[in-house]
Amino acid sequence: MSNSFQLTDVQCRFGDFVALELAELTIEAGENVALIGPSGSGKTTLLRLLNTTLRQDAGSFTVFGKNPDGLSPKELRAVRSMIATIPQHLGLVPNLSAVQNVILGRGGHRGVFRSIRDILFPGMEDKVAIHELLDRVGIEETLFSRVSALSGGQKQRVAIARALFQEPEALLADEPVSSVDPARARDTIRLFRELSDELGFTLCVSLHDVALAKEYFPRLIGLRAGKIVFDGAPEDLEGDVLKDLYQLSDEEMMRDA
Ligand SMILES: Nc1ncnc2c1ncn2[C@@H]1O[C@H](COP(=O)(O)OP(=O)(O)OP(=O)(O)O)[C@@H](O)[C@H]1O
Ligand SMILES: [Mg+2]
């Protein structure tokens, strides 16, 4: 199992609208990739394809070497349980505690009844494991706090702990730092990268902040209007390439310089 995701001539449409059209994309196991590109360029659509909640309308796609269309429901659940997704708005349950939200991360592994029992009456083993996870992401004091009472940065970390509790082979995060200040955003992205180095999972994060993407990711994939217009190292993303990706005018480039 050398690659996590492989796409060939993939097209995703919503009605007649082509949201994604990719000739070739391979993400190797353990790679760290940032998805960048303007609003509406297809970043969320690509992440939904990667985590198998959306299917392509044409072309071929494999995840961990398997074609999701050829899998039984049980096999598909097993593949999905290897992919943790942090959606843009985190997907936490506000009225549950941090520990209960983290337990939800293993829902797919454990089946509905056991999950409900675990959420209502977390066992000692889970509590210890989750305490360690929250400690690792720097918010161990929030274990029994309701998520609705936490700050934006703390919520992000609960969402990261929940994803890690799933022990994923791949972690996908959609704009995980859009709702916090720049210093907090940097800390969170750094944490993602430390964890992916430590645990070895494949990391794919969509980011609006190009500077942050360039600082922390060895590979950037730039989408525009559903197509890959850049795929390479951060040092190669500058000048005209960057301008082209965001279709900036010269005046805007001057302002950002
Ligand atoms: N469920 C849907 N139905 C119809 N069109 C959709 C749907 N989801 C996405 N689209 C369209 O597909 C295109 C790509 O959307 P997508 O959400 O992937 O962009 P994005 O790069 O994630 O944007 P943003 O940076 O704003 O989150 C957009 O034009 C969007 O309007
Ligand atoms: Mg999006």
Short mmCIF file of N, CA, C and O in Angstrom, two decimals, residues 5 22 43-44 69 100 121 130 164 195 207 220 225 230 245:
data_model
loop_
_atom_site.label_atom_id
_atom_site.label_comp_id
_atom_site.label_asym_id
_atom_site.label_seq_id
_atom_site.Cartn_x
_atom_site.Cartn_y
_atom_site.Cartn_z
N PHE A 5 -4.14 7.87 -2.16
CA PHE A 5 -5.20 8.27 -3.08
C PHE A 5 -4.64 8.34 -4.49
O PHE A 5 -3.55 8.89 -4.70
N LEU A 22 -9.78 16.37 -13.11
CA LEU A 22 -8.37 16.13 -12.79
C LEU A 22 -7.82 15.03 -13.67
O LEU A 22 -8.36 13.92 -13.68
N LYS A 43 -11.86 22.70 -3.77
CA LYS A 43 -11.09 22.09 -2.66
C LYS A 43 -11.97 21.16 -1.82
O LYS A 43 -11.61 20.01 -1.56
N THR A 44 -13.13 21.66 -1.43
CA THR A 44 -14.04 20.83 -0.62
C THR A 44 -14.53 19.63 -1.42
O THR A 44 -14.60 18.51 -0.91
N ASP A 69 -16.12 1.90 -5.43
CA ASP A 69 -17.33 1.37 -6.09
C ASP A 69 -17.39 -0.16 -6.06
O ASP A 69 -18.45 -0.74 -6.17
N GLN A 100 -16.80 13.24 25.20
CA GLN A 100 -17.87 12.57 24.44
C GLN A 100 -17.70 12.82 22.94
O GLN A 100 -17.91 11.93 22.12
N PHE A 121 -21.55 6.63 28.90
CA PHE A 121 -20.75 6.14 30.03
C PHE A 121 -19.35 5.77 29.55
O PHE A 121 -19.04 4.59 29.39
N ILE A 130 -8.22 9.36 25.95
CA ILE A 130 -8.66 10.68 25.48
C ILE A 130 -7.96 11.78 26.27
O ILE A 130 -7.58 12.81 25.73
N LEU A 164 -7.86 11.98 15.69
CA LEU A 164 -6.75 11.09 16.06
C LEU A 164 -7.24 9.84 16.77
O LEU A 164 -6.66 8.76 16.64
N LEU A 195 1.98 16.24 14.33
CA LEU A 195 1.27 14.96 14.52
C LEU A 195 1.44 14.05 13.32
O LEU A 195 1.62 12.84 13.47
N LEU A 207 -6.45 25.14 2.62
CA LEU A 207 -6.08 26.37 3.32
C LEU A 207 -6.28 27.57 2.42
O LEU A 207 -5.89 27.54 1.26
N LEU A 220 2.24 21.55 -2.40
CA LEU A 220 1.01 22.33 -2.51
C LEU A 220 0.31 21.96 -3.81
O LEU A 220 0.95 21.81 -4.85
N ALA A 225 -10.93 26.73 -10.77
CA ALA A 225 -12.07 26.28 -11.57
C ALA A 225 -12.06 24.76 -11.78
O ALA A 225 -12.29 24.26 -12.88
N PHE A 230 -1.41 23.99 -10.26
CA PHE A 230 -0.06 23.93 -9.67
C PHE A 230 0.01 22.68 -8.81
O PHE A 230 -0.92 22.34 -8.10
N LEU A 245 -2.84 31.51 -10.37
CA LEU A 245 -3.71 30.67 -9.55
C LEU A 245 -4.90 31.46 -9.03
O LEU A 245 -6.03 31.01 -9.05
#
